[in-house]
Coordinates of C-alpha atoms and ligand atoms in Angstrom, one line a residue:
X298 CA 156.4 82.1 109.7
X299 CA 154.8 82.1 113.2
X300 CA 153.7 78.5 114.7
X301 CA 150.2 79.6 114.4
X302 CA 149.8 80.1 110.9
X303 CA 151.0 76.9 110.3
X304 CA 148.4 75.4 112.2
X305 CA 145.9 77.8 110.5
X306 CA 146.8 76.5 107.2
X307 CA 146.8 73.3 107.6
X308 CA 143.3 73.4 109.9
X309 CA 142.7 75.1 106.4
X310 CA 143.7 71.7 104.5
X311 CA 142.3 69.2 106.9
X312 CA 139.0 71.5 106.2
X313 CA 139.2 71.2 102.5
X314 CA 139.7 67.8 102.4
X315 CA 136.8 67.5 104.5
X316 CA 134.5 69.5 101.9
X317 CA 135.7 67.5 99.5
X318 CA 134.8 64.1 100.9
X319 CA 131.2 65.5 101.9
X320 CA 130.8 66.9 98.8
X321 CA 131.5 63.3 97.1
X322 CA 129.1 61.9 99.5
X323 CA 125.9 63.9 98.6
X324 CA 126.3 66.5 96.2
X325 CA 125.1 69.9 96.3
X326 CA 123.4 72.9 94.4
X327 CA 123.0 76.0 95.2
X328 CA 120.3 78.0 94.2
X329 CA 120.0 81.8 94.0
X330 CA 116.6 83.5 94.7
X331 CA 116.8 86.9 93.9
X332 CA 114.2 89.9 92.2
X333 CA 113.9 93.6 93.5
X334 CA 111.8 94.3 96.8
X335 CA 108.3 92.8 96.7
X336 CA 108.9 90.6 94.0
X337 CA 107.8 87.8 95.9
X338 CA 111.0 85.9 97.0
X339 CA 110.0 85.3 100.4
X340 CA 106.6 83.7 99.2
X341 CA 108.5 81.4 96.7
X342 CA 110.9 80.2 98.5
X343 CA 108.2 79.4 101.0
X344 CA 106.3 77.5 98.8
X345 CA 108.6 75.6 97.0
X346 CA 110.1 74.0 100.4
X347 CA 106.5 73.5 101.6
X348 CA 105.7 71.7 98.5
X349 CA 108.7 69.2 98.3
X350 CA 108.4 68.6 102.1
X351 CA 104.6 68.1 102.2
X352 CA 104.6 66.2 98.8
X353 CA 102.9 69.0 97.0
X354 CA 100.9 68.4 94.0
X355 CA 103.4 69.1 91.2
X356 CA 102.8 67.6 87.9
X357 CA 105.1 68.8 86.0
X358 CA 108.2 68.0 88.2
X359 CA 109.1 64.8 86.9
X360 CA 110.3 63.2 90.2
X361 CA 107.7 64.4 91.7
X362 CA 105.2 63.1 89.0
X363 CA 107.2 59.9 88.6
X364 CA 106.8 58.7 92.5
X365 CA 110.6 59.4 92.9
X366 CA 111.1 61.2 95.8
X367 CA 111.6 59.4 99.0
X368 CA 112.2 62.1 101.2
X369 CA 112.7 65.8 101.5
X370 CA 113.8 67.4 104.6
X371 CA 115.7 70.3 106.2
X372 CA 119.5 70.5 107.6
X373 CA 122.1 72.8 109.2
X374 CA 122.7 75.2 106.7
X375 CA 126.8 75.1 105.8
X376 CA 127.2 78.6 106.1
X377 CA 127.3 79.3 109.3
X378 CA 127.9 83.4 109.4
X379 CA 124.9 83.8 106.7
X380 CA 121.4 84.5 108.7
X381 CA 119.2 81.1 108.3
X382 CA 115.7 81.5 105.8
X383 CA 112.8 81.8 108.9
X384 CA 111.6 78.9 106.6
X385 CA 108.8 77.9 109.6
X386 CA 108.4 81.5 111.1
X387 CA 107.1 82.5 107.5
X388 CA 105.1 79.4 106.6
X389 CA 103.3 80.4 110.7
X390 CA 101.9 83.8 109.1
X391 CA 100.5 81.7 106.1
X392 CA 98.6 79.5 108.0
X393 CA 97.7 81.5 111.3
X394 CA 93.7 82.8 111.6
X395 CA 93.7 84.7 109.6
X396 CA 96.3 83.7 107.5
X397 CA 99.4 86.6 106.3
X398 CA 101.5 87.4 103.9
X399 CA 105.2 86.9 105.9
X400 CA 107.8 89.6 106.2
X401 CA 110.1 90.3 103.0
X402 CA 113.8 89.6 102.2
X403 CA 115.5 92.4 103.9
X404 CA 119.1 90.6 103.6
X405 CA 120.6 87.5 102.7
X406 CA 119.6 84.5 103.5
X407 CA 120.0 80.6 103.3
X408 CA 118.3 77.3 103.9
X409 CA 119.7 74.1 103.5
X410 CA 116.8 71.2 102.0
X411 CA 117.7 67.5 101.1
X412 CA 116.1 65.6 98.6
X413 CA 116.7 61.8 98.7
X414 CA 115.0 60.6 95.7
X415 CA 115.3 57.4 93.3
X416 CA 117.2 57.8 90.1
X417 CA 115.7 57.5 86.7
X418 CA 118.7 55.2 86.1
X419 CA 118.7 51.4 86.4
X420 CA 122.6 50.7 88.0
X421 CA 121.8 53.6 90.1
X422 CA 118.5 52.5 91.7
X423 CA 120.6 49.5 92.4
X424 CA 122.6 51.5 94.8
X425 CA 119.8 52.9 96.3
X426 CA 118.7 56.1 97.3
X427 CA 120.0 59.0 95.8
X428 CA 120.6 62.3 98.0
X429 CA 121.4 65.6 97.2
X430 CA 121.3 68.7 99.0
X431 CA 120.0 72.2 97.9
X432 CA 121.3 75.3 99.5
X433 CA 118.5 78.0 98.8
X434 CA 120.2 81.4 99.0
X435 CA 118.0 84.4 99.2
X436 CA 119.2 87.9 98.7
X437 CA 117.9 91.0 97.5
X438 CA 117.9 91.5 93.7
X439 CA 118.8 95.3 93.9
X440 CA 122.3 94.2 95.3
X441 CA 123.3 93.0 91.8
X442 CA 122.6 96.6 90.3
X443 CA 125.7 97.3 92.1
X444 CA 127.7 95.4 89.8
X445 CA 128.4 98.2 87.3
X446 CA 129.8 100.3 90.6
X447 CA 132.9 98.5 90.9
X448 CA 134.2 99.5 87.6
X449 CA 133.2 103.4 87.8
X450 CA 135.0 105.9 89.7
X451 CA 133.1 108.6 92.3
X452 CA 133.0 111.5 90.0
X453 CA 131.1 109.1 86.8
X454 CA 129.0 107.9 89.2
X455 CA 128.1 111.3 90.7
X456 CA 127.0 112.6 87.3
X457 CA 124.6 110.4 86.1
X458 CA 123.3 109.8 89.5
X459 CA 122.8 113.8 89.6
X460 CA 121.4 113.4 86.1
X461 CA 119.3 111.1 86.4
X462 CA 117.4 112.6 89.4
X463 CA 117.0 115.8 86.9
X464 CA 114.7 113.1 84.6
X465 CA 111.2 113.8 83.7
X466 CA 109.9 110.6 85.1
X467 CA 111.9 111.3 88.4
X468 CA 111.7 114.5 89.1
X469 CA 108.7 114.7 91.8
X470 CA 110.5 111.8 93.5
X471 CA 113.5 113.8 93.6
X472 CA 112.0 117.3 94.7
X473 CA 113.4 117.9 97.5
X474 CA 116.7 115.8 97.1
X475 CA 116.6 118.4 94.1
X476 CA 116.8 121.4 95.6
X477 CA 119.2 120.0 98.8
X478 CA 122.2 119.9 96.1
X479 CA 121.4 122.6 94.3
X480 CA 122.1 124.4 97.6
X481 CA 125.6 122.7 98.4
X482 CA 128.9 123.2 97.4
X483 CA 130.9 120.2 97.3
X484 CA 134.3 122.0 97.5
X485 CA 133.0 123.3 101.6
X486 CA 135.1 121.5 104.4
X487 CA 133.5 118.1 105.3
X488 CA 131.0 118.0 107.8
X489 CA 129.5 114.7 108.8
X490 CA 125.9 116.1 109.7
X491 CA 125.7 117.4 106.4
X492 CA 126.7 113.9 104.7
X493 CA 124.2 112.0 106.7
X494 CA 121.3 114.8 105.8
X495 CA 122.6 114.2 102.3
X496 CA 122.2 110.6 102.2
X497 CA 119.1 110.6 103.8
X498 CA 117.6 113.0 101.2
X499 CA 118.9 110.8 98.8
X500 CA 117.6 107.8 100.1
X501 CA 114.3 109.1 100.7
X502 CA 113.8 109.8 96.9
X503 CA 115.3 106.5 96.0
X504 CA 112.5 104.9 98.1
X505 CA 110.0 107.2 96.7
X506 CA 111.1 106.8 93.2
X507 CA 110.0 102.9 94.1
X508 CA 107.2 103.2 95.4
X509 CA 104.2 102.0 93.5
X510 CA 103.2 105.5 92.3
X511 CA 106.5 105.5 90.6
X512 CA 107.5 101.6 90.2
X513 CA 111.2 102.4 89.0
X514 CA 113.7 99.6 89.5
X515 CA 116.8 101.2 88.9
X516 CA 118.5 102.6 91.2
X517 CA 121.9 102.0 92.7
X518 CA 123.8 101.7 95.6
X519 CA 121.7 99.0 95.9
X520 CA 122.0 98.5 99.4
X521 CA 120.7 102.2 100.1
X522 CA 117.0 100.2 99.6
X523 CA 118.2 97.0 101.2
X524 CA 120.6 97.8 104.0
X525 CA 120.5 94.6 105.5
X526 CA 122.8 94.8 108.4
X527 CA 124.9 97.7 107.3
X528 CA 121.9 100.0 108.1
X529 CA 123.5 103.3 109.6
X530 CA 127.1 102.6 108.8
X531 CA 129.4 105.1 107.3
X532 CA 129.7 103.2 104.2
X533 CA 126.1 104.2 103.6
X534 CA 126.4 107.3 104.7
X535 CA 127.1 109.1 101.1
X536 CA 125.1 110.6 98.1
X537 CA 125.9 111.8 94.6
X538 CA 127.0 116.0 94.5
X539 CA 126.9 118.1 91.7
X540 CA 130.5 118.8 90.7
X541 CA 129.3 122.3 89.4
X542 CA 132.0 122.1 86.3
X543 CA 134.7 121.9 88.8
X544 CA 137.6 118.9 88.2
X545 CA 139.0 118.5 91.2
X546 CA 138.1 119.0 94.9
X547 CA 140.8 119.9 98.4
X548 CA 141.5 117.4 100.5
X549 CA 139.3 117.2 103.4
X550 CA 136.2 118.4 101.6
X551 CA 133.1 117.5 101.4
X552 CA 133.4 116.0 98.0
X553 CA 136.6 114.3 99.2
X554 CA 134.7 112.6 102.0
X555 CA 131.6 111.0 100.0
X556 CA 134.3 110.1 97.4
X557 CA 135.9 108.2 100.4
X558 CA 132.8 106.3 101.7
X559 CA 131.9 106.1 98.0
X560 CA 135.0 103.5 97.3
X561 CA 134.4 102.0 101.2
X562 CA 131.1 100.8 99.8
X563 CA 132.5 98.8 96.8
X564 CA 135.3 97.5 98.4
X565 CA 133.8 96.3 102.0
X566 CA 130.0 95.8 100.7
X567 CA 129.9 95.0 96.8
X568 CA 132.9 93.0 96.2
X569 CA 132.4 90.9 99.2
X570 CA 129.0 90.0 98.0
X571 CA 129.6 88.9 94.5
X572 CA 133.2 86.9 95.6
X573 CA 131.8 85.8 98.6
X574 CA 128.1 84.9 98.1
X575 CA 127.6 85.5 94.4
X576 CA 130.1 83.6 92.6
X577 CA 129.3 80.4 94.0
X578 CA 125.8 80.2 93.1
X579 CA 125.1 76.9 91.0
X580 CA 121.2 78.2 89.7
X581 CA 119.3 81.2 90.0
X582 CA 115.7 82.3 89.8
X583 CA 114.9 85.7 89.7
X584 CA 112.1 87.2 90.6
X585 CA 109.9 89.9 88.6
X586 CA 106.8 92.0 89.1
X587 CA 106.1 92.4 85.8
X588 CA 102.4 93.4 86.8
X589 CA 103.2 96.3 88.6
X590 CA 105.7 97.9 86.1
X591 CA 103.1 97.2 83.8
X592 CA 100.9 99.5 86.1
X593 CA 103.2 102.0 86.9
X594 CA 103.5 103.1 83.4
X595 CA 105.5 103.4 80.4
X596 CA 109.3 105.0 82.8
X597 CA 108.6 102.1 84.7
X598 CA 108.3 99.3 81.9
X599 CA 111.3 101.1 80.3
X600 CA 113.2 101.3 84.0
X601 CA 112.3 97.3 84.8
X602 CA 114.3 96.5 80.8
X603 CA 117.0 98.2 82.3
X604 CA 117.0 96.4 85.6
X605 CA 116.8 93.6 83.7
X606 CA 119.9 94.3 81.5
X607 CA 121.6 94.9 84.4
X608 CA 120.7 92.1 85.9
X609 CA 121.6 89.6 83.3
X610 CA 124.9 91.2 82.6
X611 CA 126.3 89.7 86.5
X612 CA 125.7 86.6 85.0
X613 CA 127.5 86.9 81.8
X614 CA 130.6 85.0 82.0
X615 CA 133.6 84.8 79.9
X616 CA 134.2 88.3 77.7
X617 CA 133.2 90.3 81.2
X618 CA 136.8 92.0 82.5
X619 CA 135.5 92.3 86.3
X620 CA 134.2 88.6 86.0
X621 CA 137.5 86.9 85.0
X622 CA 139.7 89.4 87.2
X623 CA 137.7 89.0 90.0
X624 CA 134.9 86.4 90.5
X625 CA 133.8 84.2 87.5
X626 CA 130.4 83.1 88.5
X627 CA 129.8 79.6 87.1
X628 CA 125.6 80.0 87.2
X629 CA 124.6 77.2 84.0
X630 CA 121.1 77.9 84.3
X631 CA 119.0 80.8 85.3
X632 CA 115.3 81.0 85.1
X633 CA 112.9 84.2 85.2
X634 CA 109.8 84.4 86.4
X635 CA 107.1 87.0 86.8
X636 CA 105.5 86.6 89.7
X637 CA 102.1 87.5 91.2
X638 CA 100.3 85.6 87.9
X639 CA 97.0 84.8 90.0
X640 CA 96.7 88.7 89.7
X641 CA 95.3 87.5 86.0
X642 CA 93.0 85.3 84.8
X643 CA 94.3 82.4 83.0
X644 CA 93.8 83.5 79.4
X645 CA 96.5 85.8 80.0
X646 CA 99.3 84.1 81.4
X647 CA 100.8 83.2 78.8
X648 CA 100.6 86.5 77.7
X649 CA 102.6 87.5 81.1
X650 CA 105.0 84.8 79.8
X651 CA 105.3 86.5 76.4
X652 CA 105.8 90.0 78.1
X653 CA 108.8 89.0 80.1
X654 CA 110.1 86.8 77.1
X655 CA 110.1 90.0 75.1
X656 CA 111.7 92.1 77.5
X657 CA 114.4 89.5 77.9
X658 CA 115.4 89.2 74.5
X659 CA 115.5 93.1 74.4
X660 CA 117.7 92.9 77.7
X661 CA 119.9 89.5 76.1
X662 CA 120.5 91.7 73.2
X663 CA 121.7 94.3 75.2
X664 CA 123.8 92.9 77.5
X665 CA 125.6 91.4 74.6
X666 CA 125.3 88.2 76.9
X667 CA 127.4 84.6 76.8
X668 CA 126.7 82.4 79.7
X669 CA 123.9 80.6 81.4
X670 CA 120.8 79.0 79.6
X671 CA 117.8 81.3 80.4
X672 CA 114.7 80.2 80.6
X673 CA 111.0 82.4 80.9
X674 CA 108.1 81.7 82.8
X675 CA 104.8 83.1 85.1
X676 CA 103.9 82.0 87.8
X677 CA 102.2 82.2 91.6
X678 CA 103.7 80.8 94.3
X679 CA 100.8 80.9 96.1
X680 CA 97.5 81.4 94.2
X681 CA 95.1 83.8 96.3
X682 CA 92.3 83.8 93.9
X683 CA 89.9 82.0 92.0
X684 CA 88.5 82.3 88.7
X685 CA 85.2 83.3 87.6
X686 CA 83.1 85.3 85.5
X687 CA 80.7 88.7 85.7
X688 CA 78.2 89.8 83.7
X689 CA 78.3 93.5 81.9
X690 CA 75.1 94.2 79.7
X691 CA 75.1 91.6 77.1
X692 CA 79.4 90.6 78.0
X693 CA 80.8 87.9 79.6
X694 CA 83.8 89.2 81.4
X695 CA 86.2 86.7 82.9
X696 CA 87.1 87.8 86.5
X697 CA 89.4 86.7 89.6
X698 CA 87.7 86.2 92.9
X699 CA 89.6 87.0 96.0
X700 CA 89.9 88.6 99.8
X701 CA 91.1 91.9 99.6
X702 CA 93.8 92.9 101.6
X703 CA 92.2 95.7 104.2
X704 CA 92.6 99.2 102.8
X705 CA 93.4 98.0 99.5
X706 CA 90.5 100.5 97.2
X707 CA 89.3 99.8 93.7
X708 CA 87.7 103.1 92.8
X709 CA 85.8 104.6 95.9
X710 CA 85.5 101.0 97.8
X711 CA 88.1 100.8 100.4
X712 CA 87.9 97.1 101.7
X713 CA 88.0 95.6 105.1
X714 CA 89.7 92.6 104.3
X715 CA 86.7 90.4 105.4
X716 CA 85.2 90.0 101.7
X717 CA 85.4 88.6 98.8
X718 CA 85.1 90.7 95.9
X719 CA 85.3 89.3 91.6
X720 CA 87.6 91.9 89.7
X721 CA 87.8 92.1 86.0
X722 CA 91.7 93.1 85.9
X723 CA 91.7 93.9 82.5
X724 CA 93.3 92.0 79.3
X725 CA 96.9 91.9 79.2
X726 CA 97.5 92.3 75.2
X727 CA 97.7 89.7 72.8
X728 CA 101.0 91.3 71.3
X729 CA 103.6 91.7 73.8
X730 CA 105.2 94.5 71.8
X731 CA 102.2 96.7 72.7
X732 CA 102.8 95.9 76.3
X733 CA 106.6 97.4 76.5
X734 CA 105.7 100.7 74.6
X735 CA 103.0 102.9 76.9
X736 CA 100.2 100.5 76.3
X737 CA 96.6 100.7 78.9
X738 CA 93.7 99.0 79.0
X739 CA 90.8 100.6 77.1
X740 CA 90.0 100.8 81.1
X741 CA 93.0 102.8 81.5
X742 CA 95.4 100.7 84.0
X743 CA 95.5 97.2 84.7
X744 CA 93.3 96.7 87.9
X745 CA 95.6 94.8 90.7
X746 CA 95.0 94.8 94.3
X747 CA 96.4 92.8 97.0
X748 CA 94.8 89.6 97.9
X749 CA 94.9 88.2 101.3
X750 CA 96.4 84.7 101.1
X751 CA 94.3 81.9 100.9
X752 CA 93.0 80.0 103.8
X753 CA 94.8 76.8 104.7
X754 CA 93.6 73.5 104.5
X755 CA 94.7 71.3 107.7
X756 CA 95.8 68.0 106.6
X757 CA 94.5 64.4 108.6
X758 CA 97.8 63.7 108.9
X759 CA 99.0 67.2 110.8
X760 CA 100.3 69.8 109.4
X761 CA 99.0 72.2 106.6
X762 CA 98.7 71.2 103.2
X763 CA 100.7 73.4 100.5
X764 CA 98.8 76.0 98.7
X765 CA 97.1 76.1 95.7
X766 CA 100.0 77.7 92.8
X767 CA 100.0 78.5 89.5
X768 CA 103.2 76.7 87.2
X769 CA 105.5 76.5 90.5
X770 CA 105.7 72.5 89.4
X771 CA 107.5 73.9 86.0
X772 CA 109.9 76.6 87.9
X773 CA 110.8 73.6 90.1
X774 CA 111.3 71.5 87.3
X775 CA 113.5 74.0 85.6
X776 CA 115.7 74.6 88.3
X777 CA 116.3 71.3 89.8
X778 CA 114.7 68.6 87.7
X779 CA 117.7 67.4 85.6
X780 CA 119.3 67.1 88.7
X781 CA 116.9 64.6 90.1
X782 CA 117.3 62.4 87.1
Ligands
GDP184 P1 110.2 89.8 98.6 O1 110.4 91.3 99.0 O2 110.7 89.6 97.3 O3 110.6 88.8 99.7 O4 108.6 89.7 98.5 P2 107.5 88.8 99.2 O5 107.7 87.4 98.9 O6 107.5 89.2 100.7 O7 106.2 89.3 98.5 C1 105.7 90.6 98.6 C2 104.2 90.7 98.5 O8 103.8 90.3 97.2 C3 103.5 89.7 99.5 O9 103.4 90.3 100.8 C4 102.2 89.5 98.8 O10 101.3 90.5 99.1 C5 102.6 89.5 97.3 N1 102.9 88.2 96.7 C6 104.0 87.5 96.6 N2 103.9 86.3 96.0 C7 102.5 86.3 95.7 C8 101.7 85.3 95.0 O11 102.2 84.2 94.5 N3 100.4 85.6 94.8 C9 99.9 86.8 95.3 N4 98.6 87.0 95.1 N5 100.6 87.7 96.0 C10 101.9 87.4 96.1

């Protein structure tokens, strides 16, 4: 064995030892924040570090509530190749004149935040402070749907992608990625102009079959909606073809080269992910727009329970093959959240609540799942309305008051962003059931548009104060609090 990989390995020991003893000296969680594009990661993570730095008011975190945290800063992140949160670049949009929403997960992420904090226990107040240090790790929820890649070969794949796209609820997404492969045969010699026109037709109905016309959720390779920093590679550069009946394909065709890039994806993009990133996740939120599948229709309710199976089924340990060949997550607590709640007035969030509750059970059941403890909830990260009523005729109607984003339109009224306007969004039922099979308003659609943020309030001291949330205090206390104790 050469000289140097001796001193590799034991640079390798010396390093180990070295986690070790810092991990003895202030122990660590780390926390996944995940949910599909828009779902309001960005936001949340925002918020939640806001709040424990600036001493938020939480009531319903216990340390918080009990006086208990001393201190709560930020520190070098461990992982050094991982791209840092832009923790303070995000929380500058909030609070400029006028304030904005900040720019959304495109990749992963991570932020390291320490809590020192005084025990609940008497022996261990004695000893004094108590540290410990949360990693916050950000990534985009629609990598997980890649999961069920790494156990299916080109050719299965292929079919139901191609299948799929031939659904009723898809098929104006797909129109022109439609016709594109009815026109190709896959057995013709490989051509690479052709494979990148292919992938970008498929691409451009997967991002259309998201949009909010449409709302679906899944829709794998994941990382085709989320590049990241793989944008443009050749292990993007594939798409599904119709096999046309045929078994087998020549050497150097183009079947045989997306088939190729196909496999490069799992092996060089998914499986580094979940063994590298995934698997050592202690917690996880994930993040869920309930609201707008909720608009988008009965496909997209039906597409979001699907997400959802899929999603719960990466973190399904024990009887899961690919789990105990490959990674074995050891995630003990996960919580769920749908997001966006200040969309609703507060009547009807627990109804939100019962809505995701029901179409976690339905996912549970189906991903015949062991594992974590899962726990529901709604909230806002960052509540951009108020509450308040309107008068119709003889009804009380109770409304949400907020700054509409510019060009957001209820009706014929396209907004400037300047004022503020009371919307009546509509009841959210009281029977969740109703919600998950094709149920409307007897206004037709929920009404939801986007809110600006709300304006910041400076603080004596410096600084901003956080924002006004809705149940952030309980997320926080579900994810961390018996941690803290
Ligand atoms: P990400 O793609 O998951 O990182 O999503 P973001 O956190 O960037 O959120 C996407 C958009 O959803 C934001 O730009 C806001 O318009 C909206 N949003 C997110 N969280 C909230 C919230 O708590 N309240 C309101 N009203 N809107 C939110």
């Amino acid at each position: 064995m050469p000289l140097s990989t001796y001193t590799q390995a034991a640079g390798d020991a010396v390093r180990n030892v070295g986690d070790v003893a810092s991990g003895l000296a202030t122990p660590r969680l780390r926390l996944g924040v995940t949910g599909l594009a828009r779902s309001g990661k960005t936001v949340f993570i925002t918020a939640l570090v806001h709040n424990l730095i600036a001493s938020g008011r939480l009531p319903f975190f216990d340390a918080g509530a009990e006086g208990r945290l001393i201190r709560v800063y930020l520190e070098p992140q461990p992982d050094e190749i991982v791209p840092r949160f832009e923790y303070e670049r995000h929380l500058a949009d909030l609070t400029a004149e006028p304030p904005t929403w900040p720019e959304s997960t495109r990749q992963i992420s991570q932020l390291r935040l320490t809590l020192e904090y005084a025990s609940t226990r008497f022996w261990k107040r004695q000893l004094g402070r108590e540290r410990l240090h949360i990693d916050i790790v950000d990534y985009p929820g629609e990598w997980l749907l890649d999961l069920p890649l790494l156990q299916r070969d080109y050719a299965s794949w292929a079919r139901d992608a191609v299948a799929q796209a031939r659904e009723a609820d898809r098929e104006a997404a797909a129109k022109d990625w439609n016709t594109a492969l009815g026109e190709i045969d896959p057995a013709e010699p490989a051509d690479e102009a052709l494979a990148a026109k292919l992938a970008d037709l498929f691409k451009t109905y997967l991002r259309e079959a998201r949009s909010d016309q449409y709302a679906l959720s899944t829709l794998p390779p994941g990382r085709f909606l989320m590049p990241g920093d793989l944008a443009g590679s050749p292990a993007l550069t594939f798409a599904p073809l119709d096999a046309k009946g045929a078994d087998s394909f020549p050497r150097g065709s183009l079947w045989s080269l997306m088939e190729r890039r196909y496999e490069a994806y799992k092996t060089y993009v998914v499986r580094p992910f979940f063994r590298d990133h995934f698997a050592r996740l202690d917690r996880q939120v994930v993040l869920i727009d309930v609201l707008a599948a909720l608009n988008g229709g009965p496909a997209a309710v039906a597409d979001l329970e699907r997400a959802m199976t899929e999603i719960l089924e990466c973190f399904r340990t024990g009887a899961n093959n690919l789990w105990s060949n490959l990674f074995a997550p050891r995630i003990d607590r996960i919580a769920l959240a749908a997001t966006k709640a200040d969309h609703l007035h507060h009547e009807s969030h627990d109804r939100l609540e019962a809505i995701l509750s029901l179409l976690t059970d339905k996912a549970l059941a189906r991903a015949r799942y062991r594992g974590a403890d899962v726990n529901v909830l709604a909230l806002a990260a960052i509540r951009a309305t108020q509450e308040g009523e309107a008068k119709r005729g003889t009804q009380t109607l109770p409304c949400i008051v907020g700054y509409p984003l510019k060009g957001e339109k209820i009706g014929r009224r396209i907004f400037d962003g300047n004022e503020p306007f009371a919307i009546f969004p509509g009841d959210l039922p009281e029977d969740p059931k109703k919600a998950l099979s094709g149920w409307q308003t007897e206004h037709g659609n929920m009404r939801f548009v986007r809110f600006r943020p709300p304006d910041p309030v400076q603080l004596p001291s410096g600084g901003v104060a956080p924002f006004p949330n809705i149940r952030l205090d309980r997320a926080i206390q579900t994810l961390i609090g018996d941690r803290l104790a």
